[in-house]
Amino acid sequence: MAEQPLIPPRGKVNLADYSPDYTGSWDRESAQEYVQMLREQLSVLQNKLYADGRHAVLVILQAMDAGGKDGTIRSIFTGVSPQGVEVTSFKVPTEEERSRDFLWRVHKRVPRKGMIGVFNRSHYEDVLVARVDGLVAESVWRKRYDQINEFEELLTESGTTILKFFLHISKEEQKKRFEERLTDPGKHWKFSLGDLEVRKRWDLYMRAYEDVLEKCNRPHAPWHIVPANAKWYRDLVVMETLVQALARLPLRFPLAEAGIENIVIPD
Ligand code: AMP
Ligand code: MG
């Protein structure tokens, strides 16, 4: 299979060009070994990010239902100190949230310096479900791409590294995962009848995602199209991208207080 770019090149994005089955030259076993190694690096880097306290990282996860957002979070952050990670799952906006601008609830949840913030869904729902379901007028959601870009630019310029991941599964893979949710009583809670309504509009969602991936893919806040039918490859891609981004930050431990070298701890 031809190499598949992770960050789409500038211009129109056609999701049909991106295979959700793509796994590069990896196999499950070597990928899992590599992820284990990355997990150790992530733990060390996250500790340094926290101690340093000058940078924040924001991981944004978007996907269709059963796309693997929850599973990715579980897999990536296993082994990282819970104190340094803050996960926010964005649901249908409440009355209070709906009576403000769409970024109000999002801005409140961005990570402070030293933290990794994870968004399970995000402000992108406001140009995805809001657009496909016509929750707001077209004249309203059309403006949001620019508003999102400016918002993300503000965050970046304030010391936040933004990484955006679209977990790309096929419609067939969603069917398989929905069927598992229906047969396994431990997964019933993950399925709702509304998910079938959304599935009916699959193609409209793909068009809406393509627009997001074109209009909001900026060098300061890039979108990654993650082939996500194979969960182990999805984890590898997200993990590697996050570790590399952290490794690029000029992290350092704060300097010791003056005079520390002569201290003797009293009995
Ligand atoms: P889940 O992630 O399965 O818990 O579902 C959360 C639901 O909230 C999904 O159906 C989303 O489409 C919906 N949701 C999240 N954000 C928004 C938003 N800004 N506007 C409308 N619906 C939203
Ligand atoms: Mg759901």
PDB file of C-alpha atoms and ligand atoms in Angstrom:
ATOM      1  CA  MET A   1       0.000   0.000   0.000  1.00  0.00           C
ATOM      2  CA  ALA A   2       1.200   3.508  -0.785  1.00  0.00           C
ATOM      3  CA  GLU A   3       2.344   5.731   2.061  1.00  0.00           C
ATOM      4  CA  GLN A   4      -0.538   7.671   3.538  1.00  0.00           C
ATOM      5  CA  PRO A   5       0.015  11.181   4.907  1.00  0.00           C
ATOM      6  CA  LEU A   6      -0.964  11.708   8.518  1.00  0.00           C
ATOM      7  CA  ILE A   7      -1.450  15.452   8.162  1.00  0.00           C
ATOM      8  CA  PRO A   8      -3.421  16.162   4.986  1.00  0.00           C
ATOM      9  CA  PRO A   9      -1.684  18.469   2.496  1.00  0.00           C
ATOM     10  CA  ARG A  10      -3.211  21.913   1.971  1.00  0.00           C
ATOM     11  CA  GLY A  11      -6.350  22.066  -0.151  1.00  0.00           C
ATOM     12  CA  LYS A  12      -9.451  19.927  -0.524  1.00  0.00           C
ATOM     13  CA  VAL A  13      -9.501  16.745   1.531  1.00  0.00           C
ATOM     14  CA  ASN A  14     -11.155  13.630   0.167  1.00  0.00           C
ATOM     15  CA  LEU A  15     -11.529  11.079   2.940  1.00  0.00           C
ATOM     16  CA  ALA A  16     -11.971   8.320   0.366  1.00  0.00           C
ATOM     17  CA  ASP A  17      -8.222   8.760  -0.314  1.00  0.00           C
ATOM     18  CA  TYR A  18      -7.430   7.777   3.275  1.00  0.00           C
ATOM     19  CA  SER A  19      -7.764   4.099   4.084  1.00  0.00           C
ATOM     20  CA  PRO A  20      -9.048   3.435   7.622  1.00  0.00           C
ATOM     21  CA  ASP A  21      -7.324   0.030   7.345  1.00  0.00           C
ATOM     22  CA  TYR A  22      -3.874   1.479   6.730  1.00  0.00           C
ATOM     23  CA  THR A  23      -1.195   0.176   9.106  1.00  0.00           C
ATOM     24  CA  GLY A  24       1.990   1.146   7.234  1.00  0.00           C
ATOM     25  CA  SER A  25       4.558  -1.614   7.548  1.00  0.00           C
ATOM     26  CA  TRP A  26       3.621  -2.429  11.144  1.00  0.00           C
ATOM     27  CA  ASP A  27       2.180  -5.597  12.584  1.00  0.00           C
ATOM     28  CA  ARG A  28       0.279  -5.818  15.824  1.00  0.00           C
ATOM     29  CA  GLU A  29       3.032  -7.370  17.878  1.00  0.00           C
ATOM     30  CA  SER A  30       5.855  -4.978  17.009  1.00  0.00           C
ATOM     31  CA  ALA A  31       3.440  -2.041  17.272  1.00  0.00           C
ATOM     32  CA  GLN A  32       2.483  -3.004  20.797  1.00  0.00           C
ATOM     33  CA  GLU A  33       6.127  -3.300  21.818  1.00  0.00           C
ATOM     34  CA  TYR A  34       6.836   0.134  20.358  1.00  0.00           C
ATOM     35  CA  VAL A  35       3.797   1.649  22.089  1.00  0.00           C
ATOM     36  CA  GLN A  36       5.024   0.230  25.390  1.00  0.00           C
ATOM     37  CA  MET A  37       8.339   2.001  24.871  1.00  0.00           C
ATOM     38  CA  LEU A  38       6.562   5.242  23.951  1.00  0.00           C
ATOM     39  CA  ARG A  39       4.381   4.892  27.047  1.00  0.00           C
ATOM     40  CA  GLU A  40       7.487   5.020  29.218  1.00  0.00           C
ATOM     41  CA  GLN A  41       8.764   8.074  27.367  1.00  0.00           C
ATOM     42  CA  LEU A  42       5.388   9.773  27.726  1.00  0.00           C
ATOM     43  CA  SER A  43       5.419   9.223  31.463  1.00  0.00           C
ATOM     44  CA  VAL A  44       8.842  10.877  31.774  1.00  0.00           C
ATOM     45  CA  LEU A  45       7.955  13.773  29.449  1.00  0.00           C
ATOM     46  CA  GLN A  46       4.630  14.423  31.149  1.00  0.00           C
ATOM     47  CA  ASN A  47       6.354  14.611  34.524  1.00  0.00           C
ATOM     48  CA  LYS A  48       8.749  17.179  33.084  1.00  0.00           C
ATOM     49  CA  LEU A  49       5.907  19.181  31.492  1.00  0.00           C
ATOM     50  CA  TYR A  50       4.207  19.326  34.881  1.00  0.00           C
ATOM     51  CA  ALA A  51       7.361  20.302  36.787  1.00  0.00           C
ATOM     52  CA  ASP A  52       8.346  22.899  34.195  1.00  0.00           C
ATOM     53  CA  GLY A  53       4.920  24.537  34.255  1.00  0.00           C
ATOM     54  CA  ARG A  54       5.502  26.809  31.257  1.00  0.00           C
ATOM     55  CA  HIS A  55       3.684  24.894  28.523  1.00  0.00           C
ATOM     56  CA  ALA A  56       0.335  23.179  28.071  1.00  0.00           C
ATOM     57  CA  VAL A  57      -0.714  20.517  25.595  1.00  0.00           C
ATOM     58  CA  LEU A  58      -4.218  20.082  24.234  1.00  0.00           C
ATOM     59  CA  VAL A  59      -5.194  16.817  22.542  1.00  0.00           C
ATOM     60  CA  ILE A  60      -8.453  16.972  20.588  1.00  0.00           C
ATOM     61  CA  LEU A  61     -10.143  13.705  19.610  1.00  0.00           C
ATOM     62  CA  GLN A  62     -12.938  13.600  17.068  1.00  0.00           C
ATOM     63  CA  ALA A  63     -14.553  10.554  15.459  1.00  0.00           C
ATOM     64  CA  MET A  64     -17.839   9.047  14.435  1.00  0.00           C
ATOM     65  CA  ASP A  65     -19.628   6.986  17.114  1.00  0.00           C
ATOM     66  CA  ALA A  66     -17.610   3.879  18.045  1.00  0.00           C
ATOM     67  CA  GLY A  67     -14.585   5.498  16.412  1.00  0.00           C
ATOM     68  CA  GLY A  68     -12.444   4.728  19.450  1.00  0.00           C
ATOM     69  CA  LYS A  69     -12.170   8.015  21.347  1.00  0.00           C
ATOM     70  CA  ASP A  70     -12.647   6.427  24.783  1.00  0.00           C
ATOM     71  CA  GLY A  71     -10.338   3.511  23.967  1.00  0.00           C
ATOM     72  CA  THR A  72      -7.605   5.838  22.731  1.00  0.00           C
ATOM     73  CA  ILE A  73      -7.720   7.884  25.919  1.00  0.00           C
ATOM     74  CA  ARG A  74      -7.520   4.736  28.036  1.00  0.00           C
ATOM     75  CA  SER A  75      -4.618   3.341  26.067  1.00  0.00           C
ATOM     76  CA  ILE A  76      -2.558   6.525  25.694  1.00  0.00           C
ATOM     77  CA  PHE A  77      -2.777   7.755  29.259  1.00  0.00           C
ATOM     78  CA  THR A  78      -2.308   4.452  31.052  1.00  0.00           C
ATOM     79  CA  GLY A  79       0.890   4.976  32.993  1.00  0.00           C
ATOM     80  CA  VAL A  80       0.719   8.768  33.128  1.00  0.00           C
ATOM     81  CA  SER A  81       0.149  10.553  36.427  1.00  0.00           C
ATOM     82  CA  PRO A  82      -3.601  11.367  36.665  1.00  0.00           C
ATOM     83  CA  GLN A  83      -2.653  14.623  38.349  1.00  0.00           C
ATOM     84  CA  GLY A  84      -1.250  15.989  35.113  1.00  0.00           C
ATOM     85  CA  VAL A  85      -4.027  15.029  32.725  1.00  0.00           C
ATOM     86  CA  GLU A  86      -7.497  16.518  32.498  1.00  0.00           C
ATOM     87  CA  VAL A  87     -10.093  14.879  30.260  1.00  0.00           C
ATOM     88  CA  THR A  88     -13.253  16.698  29.182  1.00  0.00           C
ATOM     89  CA  SER A  89     -16.057  14.905  27.327  1.00  0.00           C
ATOM     90  CA  PHE A  90     -18.297  17.334  25.508  1.00  0.00           C
ATOM     91  CA  LYS A  91     -21.955  16.311  25.423  1.00  0.00           C
ATOM     92  CA  VAL A  92     -25.070  17.988  24.030  1.00  0.00           C
ATOM     93  CA  PRO A  93     -24.780  21.579  25.317  1.00  0.00           C
ATOM     94  CA  THR A  94     -26.873  22.414  28.357  1.00  0.00           C
ATOM     95  CA  GLU A  95     -29.325  25.295  28.431  1.00  0.00           C
ATOM     96  CA  GLU A  96     -26.715  27.370  30.213  1.00  0.00           C
ATOM     97  CA  GLU A  97     -24.080  26.563  27.585  1.00  0.00           C
ATOM     98  CA  ARG A  98     -26.435  27.180  24.682  1.00  0.00           C
ATOM     99  CA  SER A  99     -27.207  30.650  25.917  1.00  0.00           C
ATOM    100  CA  ARG A 100     -23.543  31.664  25.424  1.00  0.00           C
ATOM    101  CA  ASP A 101     -21.286  31.650  22.375  1.00  0.00           C
ATOM    102  CA  PHE A 102     -20.212  28.133  21.334  1.00  0.00           C
ATOM    103  CA  LEU A 103     -16.648  28.543  22.585  1.00  0.00           C
ATOM    104  CA  TRP A 104     -17.605  29.569  26.116  1.00  0.00           C
ATOM    105  CA  ARG A 105     -17.778  26.064  27.547  1.00  0.00           C
ATOM    106  CA  VAL A 106     -14.689  25.017  25.602  1.00  0.00           C
ATOM    107  CA  HIS A 107     -12.483  27.900  26.698  1.00  0.00           C
ATOM    108  CA  LYS A 108     -13.261  27.118  30.335  1.00  0.00           C
ATOM    109  CA  ARG A 109     -11.794  23.632  29.909  1.00  0.00           C
ATOM    110  CA  VAL A 110      -8.503  24.394  28.145  1.00  0.00           C
ATOM    111  CA  PRO A 111      -5.477  23.074  30.052  1.00  0.00           C
ATOM    112  CA  ARG A 112      -3.492  25.325  32.349  1.00  0.00           C
ATOM    113  CA  LYS A 113       0.300  25.389  31.967  1.00  0.00           C
ATOM    114  CA  GLY A 114       1.918  22.135  33.019  1.00  0.00           C
ATOM    115  CA  MET A 115      -1.115  20.087  32.064  1.00  0.00           C
ATOM    116  CA  ILE A 116      -2.167  17.847  29.232  1.00  0.00           C
ATOM    117  CA  GLY A 117      -5.824  18.530  28.405  1.00  0.00           C
ATOM    118  CA  VAL A 118      -7.775  15.955  26.437  1.00  0.00           C
ATOM    119  CA  PHE A 119     -10.997  16.801  24.639  1.00  0.00           C
ATOM    120  CA  ASN A 120     -13.268  13.847  23.909  1.00  0.00           C
ATOM    121  CA  ARG A 121     -15.291  15.670  21.244  1.00  0.00           C
ATOM    122  CA  SER A 122     -14.812  19.426  21.177  1.00  0.00           C
ATOM    123  CA  HIS A 123     -15.796  22.738  19.582  1.00  0.00           C
ATOM    124  CA  TYR A 124     -15.644  20.852  16.268  1.00  0.00           C
ATOM    125  CA  GLU A 125     -19.060  19.373  17.097  1.00  0.00           C
ATOM    126  CA  ASP A 126     -20.317  22.885  16.424  1.00  0.00           C
ATOM    127  CA  VAL A 127     -19.394  22.530  12.742  1.00  0.00           C
ATOM    128  CA  LEU A 128     -20.219  18.802  12.568  1.00  0.00           C
ATOM    129  CA  VAL A 129     -23.459  17.776  14.294  1.00  0.00           C
ATOM    130  CA  ALA A 130     -24.605  21.409  14.376  1.00  0.00           C
ATOM    131  CA  ARG A 131     -24.176  21.593  10.598  1.00  0.00           C
ATOM    132  CA  VAL A 132     -25.471  18.135   9.635  1.00  0.00           C
ATOM    133  CA  ASP A 133     -28.512  18.355  11.908  1.00  0.00           C
ATOM    134  CA  GLY A 134     -29.131  22.012  11.095  1.00  0.00           C
ATOM    135  CA  LEU A 135     -29.006  23.013  14.773  1.00  0.00           C
ATOM    136  CA  VAL A 136     -27.978  26.509  13.689  1.00  0.00           C
ATOM    137  CA  ALA A 137     -28.358  28.429  10.434  1.00  0.00           C
ATOM    138  CA  GLU A 138     -25.731  27.952   7.745  1.00  0.00           C
ATOM    139  CA  SER A 139     -24.754  31.613   8.082  1.00  0.00           C
ATOM    140  CA  VAL A 140     -23.852  30.834  11.705  1.00  0.00           C
ATOM    141  CA  TRP A 141     -21.800  27.640  11.269  1.00  0.00           C
ATOM    142  CA  ARG A 142     -20.013  28.989   8.172  1.00  0.00           C
ATOM    143  CA  LYS A 143     -18.378  31.671  10.315  1.00  0.00           C
ATOM    144  CA  ARG A 144     -17.219  29.176  12.889  1.00  0.00           C
ATOM    145  CA  TYR A 145     -14.230  27.825  10.933  1.00  0.00           C
ATOM    146  CA  ASP A 146     -12.537  31.222  11.144  1.00  0.00           C
ATOM    147  CA  GLN A 147     -13.662  31.682  14.731  1.00  0.00           C
ATOM    148  CA  ILE A 148     -12.160  28.305  15.636  1.00  0.00           C
ATOM    149  CA  ASN A 149      -8.898  29.108  13.860  1.00  0.00           C
ATOM    150  CA  GLU A 150      -8.572  32.377  15.725  1.00  0.00           C
ATOM    151  CA  PHE A 151      -9.438  30.753  19.041  1.00  0.00           C
ATOM    152  CA  GLU A 152      -6.823  28.049  18.496  1.00  0.00           C
ATOM    153  CA  GLU A 153      -4.284  30.691  17.468  1.00  0.00           C
ATOM    154  CA  LEU A 154      -4.905  32.502  20.740  1.00  0.00           C
ATOM    155  CA  LEU A 155      -4.299  29.281  22.668  1.00  0.00           C
ATOM    156  CA  THR A 156      -1.128  28.517  20.730  1.00  0.00           C
ATOM    157  CA  GLU A 157       0.240  31.995  21.237  1.00  0.00           C
ATOM    158  CA  SER A 158      -0.470  31.616  24.940  1.00  0.00           C
ATOM    159  CA  GLY A 159       1.781  28.548  25.254  1.00  0.00           C
ATOM    160  CA  THR A 160      -0.508  25.668  24.347  1.00  0.00           C
ATOM    161  CA  THR A 161       0.501  23.017  21.839  1.00  0.00           C
ATOM    162  CA  ILE A 162      -2.608  21.759  20.045  1.00  0.00           C
ATOM    163  CA  LEU A 163      -2.809  18.298  18.459  1.00  0.00           C
ATOM    164  CA  LYS A 164      -5.998  17.314  16.672  1.00  0.00           C
ATOM    165  CA  PHE A 165      -6.832  13.739  15.757  1.00  0.00           C
ATOM    166  CA  PHE A 166      -9.620  12.484  13.531  1.00  0.00           C
ATOM    167  CA  LEU A 167      -9.968   8.769  14.242  1.00  0.00           C
ATOM    168  CA  HIS A 168     -10.979   7.504  10.836  1.00  0.00           C
ATOM    169  CA  ILE A 169     -13.013   4.262  10.826  1.00  0.00           C
ATOM    170  CA  SER A 170     -15.003   2.764   7.958  1.00  0.00           C
ATOM    171  CA  LYS A 171     -18.775   2.428   7.958  1.00  0.00           C
ATOM    172  CA  GLU A 172     -18.327  -1.369   8.024  1.00  0.00           C
ATOM    173  CA  GLU A 173     -16.097  -1.146  11.082  1.00  0.00           C
ATOM    174  CA  GLN A 174     -18.711   0.994  12.841  1.00  0.00           C
ATOM    175  CA  LYS A 175     -21.310  -1.683  12.095  1.00  0.00           C
ATOM    176  CA  LYS A 176     -19.066  -4.340  13.633  1.00  0.00           C
ATOM    177  CA  ARG A 177     -18.475  -2.257  16.752  1.00  0.00           C
ATOM    178  CA  PHE A 178     -22.186  -1.394  17.117  1.00  0.00           C
ATOM    179  CA  GLU A 179     -22.995  -5.114  16.902  1.00  0.00           C
ATOM    180  CA  GLU A 180     -20.513  -5.807  19.698  1.00  0.00           C
ATOM    181  CA  ARG A 181     -22.197  -3.110  21.769  1.00  0.00           C
ATOM    182  CA  LEU A 182     -25.552  -4.792  21.206  1.00  0.00           C
ATOM    183  CA  THR A 183     -24.420  -8.317  22.064  1.00  0.00           C
ATOM    184  CA  ASP A 184     -22.157  -7.576  25.051  1.00  0.00           C
ATOM    185  CA  PRO A 185     -24.224  -6.502  28.119  1.00  0.00           C
ATOM    186  CA  GLY A 186     -21.130  -4.735  29.413  1.00  0.00           C
ATOM    187  CA  LYS A 187     -21.269  -2.482  26.364  1.00  0.00           C
ATOM    188  CA  HIS A 188     -25.029  -1.827  26.129  1.00  0.00           C
ATOM    189  CA  TRP A 189     -24.594   1.509  27.855  1.00  0.00           C
ATOM    190  CA  LYS A 190     -22.372   2.679  25.019  1.00  0.00           C
ATOM    191  CA  PHE A 191     -25.155   2.296  22.469  1.00  0.00           C
ATOM    192  CA  SER A 192     -28.075   4.627  22.000  1.00  0.00           C
ATOM    193  CA  LEU A 193     -30.819   4.538  19.383  1.00  0.00           C
ATOM    194  CA  GLY A 194     -29.775   8.004  18.293  1.00  0.00           C
ATOM    195  CA  ASP A 195     -26.488   6.491  17.071  1.00  0.00           C
ATOM    196  CA  LEU A 196     -28.433   4.831  14.241  1.00  0.00           C
ATOM    197  CA  GLU A 197     -29.857   8.175  13.131  1.00  0.00           C
ATOM    198  CA  VAL A 198     -26.359   9.593  12.975  1.00  0.00           C
ATOM    199  CA  ARG A 199     -25.157   6.537  11.042  1.00  0.00           C
ATOM    200  CA  LYS A 200     -27.823   7.192   8.401  1.00  0.00           C
ATOM    201  CA  ARG A 201     -26.170  10.525   7.736  1.00  0.00           C
ATOM    202  CA  TRP A 202     -22.687   9.023   7.417  1.00  0.00           C
ATOM    203  CA  ASP A 203     -21.948  10.652   4.055  1.00  0.00           C
ATOM    204  CA  LEU A 204     -23.047  14.089   5.241  1.00  0.00           C
ATOM    205  CA  TYR A 205     -20.730  13.701   8.234  1.00  0.00           C
ATOM    206  CA  MET A 206     -17.834  12.749   5.959  1.00  0.00           C
ATOM    207  CA  ARG A 207     -18.411  15.949   3.942  1.00  0.00           C
ATOM    208  CA  ALA A 208     -18.533  17.971   7.161  1.00  0.00           C
ATOM    209  CA  TYR A 209     -15.307  16.342   8.389  1.00  0.00           C
ATOM    210  CA  GLU A 210     -13.610  17.021   5.055  1.00  0.00           C
ATOM    211  CA  ASP A 211     -14.392  20.713   5.445  1.00  0.00           C
ATOM    212  CA  VAL A 212     -12.999  20.734   8.972  1.00  0.00           C
ATOM    213  CA  LEU A 213      -9.851  18.948   7.807  1.00  0.00           C
ATOM    214  CA  GLU A 214      -9.395  21.490   5.053  1.00  0.00           C
ATOM    215  CA  LYS A 215     -10.384  24.735   6.751  1.00  0.00           C
ATOM    216  CA  CYS A 216      -8.976  24.196  10.235  1.00  0.00           C
ATOM    217  CA  ASN A 217      -5.745  22.407   9.408  1.00  0.00           C
ATOM    218  CA  ARG A 218      -3.173  25.007  10.372  1.00  0.00           C
ATOM    219  CA  PRO A 219       0.574  24.664  10.996  1.00  0.00           C
ATOM    220  CA  HIS A 220       0.053  25.845  14.586  1.00  0.00           C
ATOM    221  CA  ALA A 221      -2.768  23.362  15.171  1.00  0.00           C
ATOM    222  CA  PRO A 222      -2.568  20.537  12.647  1.00  0.00           C
ATOM    223  CA  TRP A 223      -5.191  17.866  12.005  1.00  0.00           C
ATOM    224  CA  HIS A 224      -4.047  14.255  11.862  1.00  0.00           C
ATOM    225  CA  ILE A 225      -6.137  11.703   9.978  1.00  0.00           C
ATOM    226  CA  VAL A 226      -5.580   8.527  11.979  1.00  0.00           C
ATOM    227  CA  PRO A 227      -6.363   5.208  10.286  1.00  0.00           C
ATOM    228  CA  ALA A 228      -8.410   3.702  13.114  1.00  0.00           C
ATOM    229  CA  ASN A 229      -9.930   0.388  12.029  1.00  0.00           C
ATOM    230  CA  ALA A 230      -6.984  -1.366  13.698  1.00  0.00           C
ATOM    231  CA  LYS A 231      -7.002  -0.153  17.282  1.00  0.00           C
ATOM    232  CA  TRP A 232      -3.337  -1.018  17.837  1.00  0.00           C
ATOM    233  CA  TYR A 233      -2.242   1.130  14.881  1.00  0.00           C
ATOM    234  CA  ARG A 234      -4.487   3.995  15.971  1.00  0.00           C
ATOM    235  CA  ASP A 235      -2.862   3.922  19.418  1.00  0.00           C
ATOM    236  CA  LEU A 236       0.599   3.890  17.882  1.00  0.00           C
ATOM    237  CA  VAL A 237      -0.099   6.937  15.711  1.00  0.00           C
ATOM    238  CA  VAL A 238      -1.636   9.049  18.469  1.00  0.00           C
ATOM    239  CA  MET A 239       0.983   8.015  21.010  1.00  0.00           C
ATOM    240  CA  GLU A 240       3.922   8.683  18.689  1.00  0.00           C
ATOM    241  CA  THR A 241       2.557  12.072  17.636  1.00  0.00           C
ATOM    242  CA  LEU A 242       2.041  13.128  21.243  1.00  0.00           C
ATOM    243  CA  VAL A 243       5.467  11.930  22.398  1.00  0.00           C
ATOM    244  CA  GLN A 244       7.196  13.673  19.490  1.00  0.00           C
ATOM    245  CA  ALA A 245       5.338  16.917  20.211  1.00  0.00           C
ATOM    246  CA  LEU A 246       6.340  16.806  23.877  1.00  0.00           C
ATOM    247  CA  ALA A 247       9.929  15.971  22.972  1.00  0.00           C
ATOM    248  CA  ARG A 248      10.066  19.111  20.795  1.00  0.00           C
ATOM    249  CA  LEU A 249       9.105  21.391  23.693  1.00  0.00           C
ATOM    250  CA  PRO A 250      12.069  23.019  25.467  1.00  0.00           C
ATOM    251  CA  LEU A 251      11.162  21.390  28.781  1.00  0.00           C
ATOM    252  CA  ARG A 252      13.413  21.699  31.792  1.00  0.00           C
ATOM    253  CA  PHE A 253      13.134  21.057  35.491  1.00  0.00           C
ATOM    254  CA  PRO A 254      12.986  24.281  37.529  1.00  0.00           C
ATOM    255  CA  LEU A 255      16.337  25.262  39.030  1.00  0.00           C
ATOM    256  CA  ALA A 256      17.063  24.438  42.636  1.00  0.00           C
ATOM    257  CA  GLU A 257      16.671  27.175  45.215  1.00  0.00           C
ATOM    258  CA  ALA A 258      19.927  28.942  45.987  1.00  0.00           C
ATOM    259  CA  GLY A 259      21.923  27.326  48.784  1.00  0.00           C
ATOM    260  CA  ILE A 260      20.412  23.872  48.378  1.00  0.00           C
ATOM    261  CA  GLU A 261      23.825  22.234  47.880  1.00  0.00           C
ATOM    262  CA  ASN A 262      24.905  22.752  51.478  1.00  0.00           C
ATOM    263  CA  ILE A 263      21.714  21.610  53.137  1.00  0.00           C
ATOM    264  CA  VAL A 264      21.850  18.791  55.647  1.00  0.00           C
ATOM    265  CA  ILE A 265      18.471  17.384  56.606  1.00  0.00           C
ATOM    266  CA  PRO A 266      18.255  17.399  60.415  1.00  0.00           C
ATOM    267  CA  ASP A 267      17.458  14.068  62.160  1.00  0.00           C
TER     268      ASP A 267
HETATM  269  P1  AMP B   1     -21.095  10.515  23.545  1.00  0.00           P
HETATM  270  O1  AMP B   1     -19.778  11.050  23.087  1.00  0.00           O
HETATM  271  O2  AMP B   1     -21.430   9.167  22.952  1.00  0.00           O
HETATM  272  O3  AMP B   1     -21.261  10.557  25.011  1.00  0.00           O
HETATM  273  O4  AMP B   1     -22.229  11.469  22.920  1.00  0.00           O
HETATM  274  C1  AMP B   1     -22.213  12.835  23.127  1.00  0.00           C
HETATM  275  C2  AMP B   1     -23.254  13.451  22.232  1.00  0.00           C
HETATM  276  O5  AMP B   1     -23.221  14.840  22.417  1.00  0.00           O
HETATM  277  C3  AMP B   1     -23.027  13.187  20.747  1.00  0.00           C
HETATM  278  O6  AMP B   1     -24.215  12.756  20.147  1.00  0.00           O
HETATM  279  C4  AMP B   1     -22.621  14.538  20.220  1.00  0.00           C
HETATM  280  O7  AMP B   1     -23.019  14.759  18.894  1.00  0.00           O
HETATM  281  C5  AMP B   1     -23.336  15.474  21.171  1.00  0.00           C
HETATM  282  N1  AMP B   1     -22.691  16.790  21.199  1.00  0.00           N
HETATM  283  C6  AMP B   1     -21.460  17.090  21.636  1.00  0.00           C
HETATM  284  N2  AMP B   1     -21.193  18.402  21.447  1.00  0.00           N
HETATM  285  C7  AMP B   1     -22.285  18.928  20.853  1.00  0.00           C
HETATM  286  C8  AMP B   1     -22.623  20.236  20.388  1.00  0.00           C
HETATM  287  N3  AMP B   1     -21.769  21.265  20.491  1.00  0.00           N
HETATM  288  N4  AMP B   1     -23.841  20.408  19.825  1.00  0.00           N
HETATM  289  C9  AMP B   1     -24.695  19.377  19.717  1.00  0.00           C
HETATM  290  N5  AMP B   1     -24.449  18.136  20.134  1.00  0.00           N
HETATM  291  C10 AMP B   1     -23.261  17.905  20.690  1.00  0.00           C
HETATM  292 MG    MG B   2     -22.002   7.566  21.871  1.00  0.00          MG
END
